[in-house]
Coordinates of C-alpha atoms and ligand atoms in Angstrom, one line a residue:
M1 CA -19.2 -4.0 35.1
F2 CA -21.2 -0.8 35.7
S3 CA -20.9 1.8 38.4
L4 CA -23.8 2.0 40.7
I5 CA -23.6 5.8 40.6
S6 CA -24.4 7.4 37.2
P7 CA -22.1 10.3 36.3
S8 CA -24.9 12.7 35.7
H9 CA -26.1 12.4 39.3
A10 CA -22.7 12.3 41.1
T11 CA -19.9 14.7 41.7
K12 CA -16.6 13.7 40.1
T13 CA -15.2 12.6 43.4
E14 CA -18.2 10.4 44.2
W15 CA -18.0 8.9 40.7
N16 CA -14.3 8.1 41.0
L17 CA -14.7 6.8 44.5
A18 CA -17.6 4.6 43.6
N19 CA -15.7 3.2 40.6
F20 CA -12.6 2.7 42.7
Q21 CA -14.6 0.7 45.2
L22 CA -16.0 -1.4 42.4
G23 CA -12.5 -1.9 41.0
V24 CA -13.4 -0.3 37.7
G25 CA -11.9 3.2 38.3
T26 CA -12.0 5.2 35.1
M27 CA -8.9 7.1 36.2
A28 CA -6.9 3.8 36.3
L29 CA -7.5 2.8 32.7
P30 CA -4.3 2.3 30.7
Q31 CA -3.5 5.4 28.7
P32 CA -2.0 5.0 25.2
R33 CA 0.9 7.2 24.3
A34 CA 0.0 10.8 23.3
G35 CA -1.3 11.0 19.7
L36 CA -2.1 7.3 19.2
M37 CA -5.8 7.8 19.4
D38 CA -5.6 10.4 16.6
I39 CA -4.7 7.7 14.2
S40 CA -7.7 6.9 11.8
L41 CA -8.2 3.2 11.3
Y42 CA -7.2 2.0 7.9
E43 CA -10.1 0.6 6.0
G44 CA -9.4 -2.0 3.4
G45 CA -11.5 -2.5 0.3
K46 CA -14.9 -4.0 0.9
S47 CA -15.4 -7.6 -0.1
S48 CA -19.1 -8.3 0.2
L49 CA -22.4 -6.6 -0.7
K50 CA -25.8 -7.3 0.8
G51 CA -28.0 -9.2 -1.5
H52 CA -25.2 -10.4 -3.8
D53 CA -23.9 -13.9 -3.3
R54 CA -21.2 -13.4 -5.9
V55 CA -19.5 -10.1 -6.1
I56 CA -16.9 -8.7 -8.4
K57 CA -14.2 -7.2 -6.2
L58 CA -12.1 -4.6 -7.8
S59 CA -11.4 -2.6 -4.6
S60 CA -8.0 -3.7 -3.3
N61 CA -5.6 -3.9 -6.3
E62 CA -5.4 -7.7 -6.0
S63 CA -4.0 -9.7 -8.9
A64 CA -6.4 -10.4 -11.8
L65 CA -4.8 -13.7 -12.6
G66 CA -4.1 -14.9 -9.1
P67 CA -0.8 -16.6 -8.0
S68 CA 1.5 -18.7 -10.2
P69 CA 0.5 -22.4 -10.4
A70 CA 4.0 -23.2 -9.1
A71 CA 3.3 -21.1 -6.0
L72 CA 0.0 -22.9 -5.4
S73 CA 1.7 -26.4 -5.6
E74 CA 4.4 -25.2 -3.2
Y75 CA 1.6 -24.0 -0.9
V76 CA 0.2 -27.6 -0.7
A77 CA 3.7 -29.1 -0.4
V78 CA 4.8 -27.1 2.6
A79 CA 1.8 -28.3 4.7
S80 CA 4.1 -31.1 6.1
E81 CA 6.4 -28.4 7.6
L82 CA 3.9 -26.5 9.7
A83 CA 5.2 -27.8 13.1
R84 CA 8.6 -26.2 12.4
Y85 CA 9.7 -22.7 13.1
P86 CA 10.6 -20.9 9.8
D87 CA 14.1 -19.9 8.9
G88 CA 14.4 -16.5 10.6
S89 CA 16.9 -15.3 8.1
V90 CA 14.5 -15.9 5.2
A91 CA 17.5 -17.0 3.2
Y92 CA 15.5 -19.1 0.8
L93 CA 13.3 -16.3 -0.3
K94 CA 16.2 -13.8 -0.5
A95 CA 18.1 -16.3 -2.7
A96 CA 15.1 -16.3 -5.1
I97 CA 15.0 -12.5 -5.1
H98 CA 18.7 -12.4 -5.8
E99 CA 18.3 -14.9 -8.7
V100 CA 15.6 -12.9 -10.4
H101 CA 16.7 -9.3 -9.7
G102 CA 20.4 -9.8 -9.2
L103 CA 20.3 -7.9 -5.9
D104 CA 22.8 -8.6 -3.1
S105 CA 21.1 -10.9 -0.5
D106 CA 22.7 -9.2 2.4
R107 CA 21.2 -5.9 1.4
L108 CA 17.6 -7.3 1.4
I109 CA 15.1 -7.5 4.2
C110 CA 11.7 -9.2 4.1
G111 CA 8.6 -8.1 5.9
A112 CA 5.1 -9.3 6.6
G113 CA 3.9 -7.3 3.7
S114 CA 5.9 -4.3 2.5
D115 CA 3.7 -2.6 5.1
E116 CA 5.7 -4.0 7.9
I117 CA 8.9 -2.6 6.4
L118 CA 7.3 0.9 6.0
C119 CA 6.5 0.7 9.7
L120 CA 10.1 -0.5 10.6
V121 CA 11.5 2.5 8.8
C122 CA 9.4 4.9 10.9
R123 CA 10.3 3.0 14.1
A124 CA 14.0 3.1 13.3
Y125 CA 14.4 6.7 12.0
A126 CA 11.5 8.8 13.4
G127 CA 10.0 9.6 16.7
P128 CA 8.3 12.3 18.7
G129 CA 9.3 15.7 17.3
D130 CA 10.3 14.3 14.0
E131 CA 8.6 14.8 10.7
V132 CA 7.8 12.2 8.0
I133 CA 6.9 13.5 4.5
H134 CA 4.5 12.0 2.1
T135 CA 2.5 13.4 -0.7
E136 CA -1.1 14.6 -0.8
H137 CA -2.6 11.6 -2.5
G138 CA 0.0 9.1 -1.2
F139 CA -0.6 5.7 0.4
L140 CA -2.5 6.3 3.7
M141 CA -0.3 4.0 5.7
Y142 CA 2.7 6.4 5.6
G143 CA 0.9 8.8 7.8
I144 CA -0.5 6.1 10.1
Y145 CA 3.0 4.6 10.6
A146 CA 4.5 8.1 11.2
R147 CA 1.9 8.7 13.9
S148 CA 2.4 5.3 15.4
V149 CA 5.9 6.2 16.4
G150 CA 4.9 9.7 17.7
A151 CA 6.3 11.5 14.6
T152 CA 4.3 14.1 12.7
P153 CA 3.2 13.3 9.1
V154 CA 3.8 16.2 6.8
V155 CA 1.5 16.1 3.7
V156 CA 2.9 17.8 0.6
P157 CA 0.7 19.0 -2.3
E158 CA 0.8 17.3 -5.6
T159 CA 0.7 18.8 -9.1
N160 CA -1.7 17.2 -11.5
L161 CA -2.1 14.2 -9.2
T162 CA 1.6 13.7 -9.3
A163 CA 4.3 13.9 -6.6
D164 CA 6.0 17.3 -7.0
V165 CA 9.8 17.2 -6.2
D166 CA 10.0 20.9 -5.6
A167 CA 7.0 20.9 -3.2
I168 CA 8.6 18.0 -1.3
L169 CA 11.9 19.8 -1.0
A170 CA 10.1 23.0 0.1
A171 CA 8.5 21.0 3.0
V172 CA 11.7 19.7 4.4
T173 CA 12.7 21.1 7.8
D174 CA 15.4 20.3 10.3
A175 CA 13.0 17.8 11.8
T176 CA 12.5 15.8 8.6
K177 CA 13.7 12.2 9.0
V178 CA 11.9 10.2 6.3
V179 CA 10.3 10.9 2.9
F180 CA 8.0 8.3 1.4
V181 CA 7.2 8.3 -2.4
A182 CA 5.2 5.6 -4.0
N183 CA 6.3 5.2 -7.6
P184 CA 3.9 4.5 -9.3
N185 CA 1.6 6.0 -6.6
N186 CA -1.6 4.4 -5.4
P187 CA -4.3 5.6 -5.9
T188 CA -3.3 8.1 -8.6
G189 CA -1.3 5.8 -10.9
T190 CA 1.2 8.5 -11.6
V191 CA 5.0 8.1 -11.8
L192 CA 8.1 10.2 -11.1
S193 CA 10.8 9.7 -13.8
T194 CA 14.2 8.3 -12.9
A195 CA 15.7 11.7 -13.3
E196 CA 13.2 13.4 -11.0
L197 CA 13.7 10.8 -8.3
A198 CA 17.5 11.3 -8.6
R199 CA 17.0 15.1 -8.4
L200 CA 14.9 14.5 -5.2
R201 CA 17.6 12.3 -3.7
E202 CA 20.4 14.7 -4.5
S203 CA 18.6 17.7 -3.1
L204 CA 17.5 16.0 0.2
R205 CA 19.8 16.1 3.2
E206 CA 21.9 13.0 3.5
D207 CA 20.5 12.1 6.9
I208 CA 17.0 11.8 5.5
V209 CA 15.9 8.4 4.5
L210 CA 14.1 8.3 1.1
V211 CA 11.8 5.3 0.7
V212 CA 10.6 4.6 -2.8
D213 CA 7.6 2.3 -2.5
G214 CA 7.5 0.1 -5.6
A215 CA 4.3 -1.9 -4.8
Y216 CA 3.4 -1.6 -8.5
A217 CA 6.9 -1.6 -10.0
E218 CA 6.5 -4.9 -11.7
F219 CA 3.8 -3.5 -13.9
M220 CA 6.1 -0.9 -15.4
D221 CA 7.9 -1.1 -18.7
D222 CA 11.6 -0.6 -18.3
Y223 CA 11.8 2.6 -20.4
D224 CA 12.8 5.4 -18.1
Y225 CA 11.8 3.5 -15.0
D226 CA 14.1 1.8 -12.5
G227 CA 11.9 2.2 -9.5
G228 CA 14.7 3.9 -7.5
R229 CA 16.9 0.8 -7.8
A230 CA 20.0 2.7 -8.9
L231 CA 19.6 5.1 -6.0
A232 CA 19.2 2.2 -3.6
E233 CA 22.3 0.6 -5.0
R234 CA 24.6 3.6 -4.9
T235 CA 23.4 5.9 -2.1
S236 CA 23.6 5.4 1.6
N237 CA 20.1 6.6 2.4
T238 CA 17.6 5.3 -0.2
L239 CA 15.4 2.2 0.3
I240 CA 13.2 0.6 -2.2
T241 CA 10.2 -1.6 -1.2
R242 CA 8.4 -4.3 -3.1
T243 CA 5.4 -6.6 -2.4
F244 CA 4.1 -10.0 -3.3
S245 CA 0.5 -8.7 -2.7
K246 CA 0.0 -7.2 -6.2
I247 CA 1.4 -8.7 -9.3
Y248 CA 2.3 -12.0 -7.6
G249 CA -1.3 -12.5 -6.3
L250 CA -0.3 -13.4 -2.8
A251 CA -1.9 -10.6 -0.8
S252 CA -3.2 -13.0 1.9
L253 CA 0.3 -14.4 2.6
R254 CA 1.7 -11.0 3.7
V255 CA 5.1 -10.8 2.1
G256 CA 7.1 -7.9 1.0
W257 CA 10.8 -7.0 0.7
A258 CA 13.1 -4.1 0.6
F259 CA 16.6 -3.4 -0.9
G260 CA 19.0 -0.7 0.2
P261 CA 22.3 0.2 1.8
K262 CA 23.6 -2.3 4.4
S263 CA 23.4 0.3 7.2
I264 CA 19.7 0.7 6.8
I265 CA 19.0 -3.0 6.3
E266 CA 21.0 -3.9 9.4
T267 CA 19.1 -1.3 11.4
L268 CA 15.7 -2.6 10.3
E269 CA 16.8 -6.2 11.0
R270 CA 17.2 -5.4 14.6
L271 CA 13.7 -4.2 15.0
R272 CA 11.7 -6.9 13.2
S273 CA 10.2 -9.8 15.1
P274 CA 12.4 -13.0 14.8
F275 CA 10.0 -15.0 12.6
N276 CA 8.1 -12.2 10.8
I277 CA 7.8 -14.2 7.6
N278 CA 6.2 -17.5 8.2
G279 CA 7.5 -20.7 6.6
V280 CA 4.6 -21.0 4.1
A281 CA 5.1 -17.5 2.9
I282 CA 8.9 -18.0 2.4
A283 CA 8.4 -21.1 0.3
V284 CA 5.4 -19.9 -1.7
A285 CA 6.8 -16.4 -2.4
A286 CA 10.1 -17.9 -3.6
A287 CA 8.2 -20.1 -6.0
A288 CA 6.2 -17.1 -7.2
M289 CA 9.3 -15.0 -7.7
R290 CA 10.9 -17.7 -9.8
D291 CA 7.9 -18.2 -12.1
V292 CA 9.0 -15.3 -14.2
T293 CA 6.7 -16.4 -17.1
H294 CA 3.6 -16.1 -14.9
T295 CA 4.7 -12.6 -13.8
E296 CA 5.1 -11.6 -17.4
N297 CA 1.7 -12.9 -18.3
A298 CA 0.2 -11.0 -15.4
K299 CA 1.9 -7.8 -16.6
A300 CA 0.8 -8.3 -20.2
H301 CA -2.8 -8.9 -19.1
N302 CA -2.7 -5.8 -16.9
N303 CA -1.2 -3.5 -19.5
R304 CA -3.6 -4.6 -22.2
W305 CA -6.5 -3.8 -20.0
M306 CA -4.9 -0.6 -18.9
S307 CA -5.0 0.8 -22.4
V308 CA -8.5 -0.5 -23.1
A309 CA -9.9 0.9 -19.8
V310 CA -8.2 4.3 -20.1
Q311 CA -9.5 4.6 -23.7
R312 CA -13.0 3.6 -22.8
L313 CA -13.3 5.7 -19.7
R314 CA -12.0 8.8 -21.6
A315 CA -14.5 8.0 -24.4
L316 CA -17.2 8.3 -21.7
G317 CA -16.0 11.8 -20.8
L318 CA -14.2 10.7 -17.6
A319 CA -10.8 12.2 -17.0
V320 CA -8.0 9.7 -16.4
I321 CA -4.5 11.0 -15.5
G322 CA -2.3 8.2 -14.2
E323 CA -1.9 5.1 -16.3
S324 CA 0.5 3.0 -14.2
G325 CA -0.2 0.3 -11.7
N326 CA -3.0 -2.3 -11.8
F327 CA -5.9 0.2 -11.3
V328 CA -7.5 3.2 -13.0
L329 CA -8.7 6.3 -11.3
P330 CA -11.5 7.9 -13.4
E331 CA -12.7 11.4 -12.3
F332 CA -16.5 11.8 -12.4
P333 CA -18.1 15.0 -13.5
G334 CA -19.9 15.8 -10.2
A335 CA -23.2 16.8 -11.9
P336 CA -26.2 15.5 -9.9
G337 CA -26.7 11.8 -10.5
K338 CA -23.2 11.5 -12.1
T339 CA -20.9 11.8 -9.1
A340 CA -18.4 9.2 -8.0
A341 CA -20.7 8.3 -5.1
D342 CA -23.6 7.7 -7.6
A343 CA -21.3 5.6 -9.8
D344 CA -20.2 3.6 -6.8
A345 CA -23.8 3.0 -5.8
F346 CA -24.8 2.0 -9.4
L347 CA -21.9 -0.5 -9.6
Q348 CA -22.8 -1.9 -6.2
S349 CA -26.3 -2.4 -7.3
K350 CA -24.8 -4.7 -10.0
G351 CA -22.6 -6.6 -7.5
M352 CA -19.4 -4.7 -8.3
I353 CA -17.2 -3.3 -5.6
V354 CA -14.6 -0.6 -6.5
R355 CA -12.9 1.9 -4.2
R356 CA -14.1 5.3 -3.0
V357 CA -11.1 7.4 -2.5
E358 CA -12.4 10.5 -0.6
N359 CA -10.1 9.6 2.3
Y360 CA -7.2 10.1 -0.2
G361 CA -8.5 13.6 -0.9
L362 CA -10.2 12.5 -4.1
P363 CA -14.0 12.7 -3.6
N364 CA -14.8 12.8 -7.3
H365 CA -12.7 9.7 -8.3
L366 CA -13.2 6.0 -8.0
R367 CA -10.2 3.6 -8.0
I368 CA -11.0 0.5 -10.1
T369 CA -8.6 -2.5 -9.9
L370 CA -7.9 -4.0 -13.3
G371 CA -9.5 -7.5 -13.1
S372 CA -10.0 -10.5 -15.3
D373 CA -11.3 -10.2 -18.9
E374 CA -14.9 -10.9 -17.7
E375 CA -14.7 -8.5 -14.8
M376 CA -13.3 -5.7 -17.0
E377 CA -16.0 -6.2 -19.6
L378 CA -18.7 -6.1 -16.9
V379 CA -17.4 -3.1 -15.0
L380 CA -16.7 -1.0 -18.2
N381 CA -20.1 -1.9 -19.6
A382 CA -21.7 -0.9 -16.3
L383 CA -20.0 2.4 -16.4
T384 CA -21.0 3.0 -20.0
Q385 CA -24.6 2.4 -18.9
F386 CA -24.2 4.7 -15.9
M387 CA -22.9 7.5 -18.0
G388 CA -25.9 7.2 -20.3
G389 CA -24.3 5.4 -23.3
S390 CA -25.5 2.0 -24.4
S391 CA -24.5 -0.9 -22.2
G392 CA -23.0 -3.1 -24.9
Ligands
PLP1 C1 -0.6 -2.4 -1.6 C2 0.4 -1.4 -1.3 C3 1.4 -1.6 -0.4 C4 1.6 -2.7 0.6 O1 1.2 -3.9 0.4 P1 1.6 -5.1 1.3 O2 0.5 -6.0 1.1 O3 1.7 -4.7 2.7 O4 2.9 -5.6 0.8 C5 2.4 -0.7 -0.2 N1 2.4 0.5 -0.8 C6 1.4 0.8 -1.7 C7 1.5 2.1 -2.4 C8 0.4 -0.1 -2.0 O5 -0.6 0.2 -2.8

């Protein structure tokens, strides 16, 4: 509905009166809480390109091998259960996590993606006037969830694209309530050692929740990496989160989980919606978790391509720092015609979608998810051609 009086030709009072009479008074619009409209909308990786029927999508860190065949048969099998409400306690999935990881079921919470859990932490522990710390090139959702509860995100500089424990500690104030660290971090692929994480925890005030986001934990080799597990087991203020969206190849199902002290788990349980994990997700994620062989294959595939990709990108003169996760982050030289934006345009012209990361403060980098054998050959050959070598 439009007002009959245009604002440019009316006084404010006339304008309000006219709109009021029409029932569309602008003054009466519902107003969101202060600060909500400052939230930038999260943009996921693109999935289509004009003029290309078939694209190679390496923009969202999805699994190269897809879900376990056991998970796929479970998906078909649960179709007969769709009329039923799911088990709100998610006991079946928690049992599978317990089986595979040996973690206490009553210290687990499941979420619609680990994203939901990150949000629950902010809702439970932060609010207006509080501060939520994350690092310079950390996952964008941390800041978004902090703002969504009225808290202030505090962005801490990194050193060499890596979270810097001393810088985090220096940013702590009396208002700090939550610290988020992704380990390995997306999009940098860098990792904090177990010792550094422990030092962070020990030096943080006890009333600050430390969240170690392990979205890529399953790709790690065990040497000097426990993903914060020991801290989550023995401290009263550390939570670790995991997801089925990455190595398990179930991004569309929206399932994640977290492990931590009972007091935090019981708090988060009070905030989640009663059936936040749907019945299909419970059954399929449990099957995926139990198919340990598929997970190992996915990890082996990933780690083989990680070495090849890092080596080939470096041979092209592109700097690569982090080598963890299921993606690489080459830095482009920035000379005219050779920028990250140019590389992105070149790849798109060949039907390949990778991720620009300027909104992570990395305008000269591209994040490339490690895909299938065929996808990796194609994208690495295309980059070789782009950098002026032979295309192989
Ligand atoms: C992908 C990702 C997540 C969340 O994924 P969900 O699909 O919500 O489980 C969380 N943290 C990081 C760092 C990620 O890259």
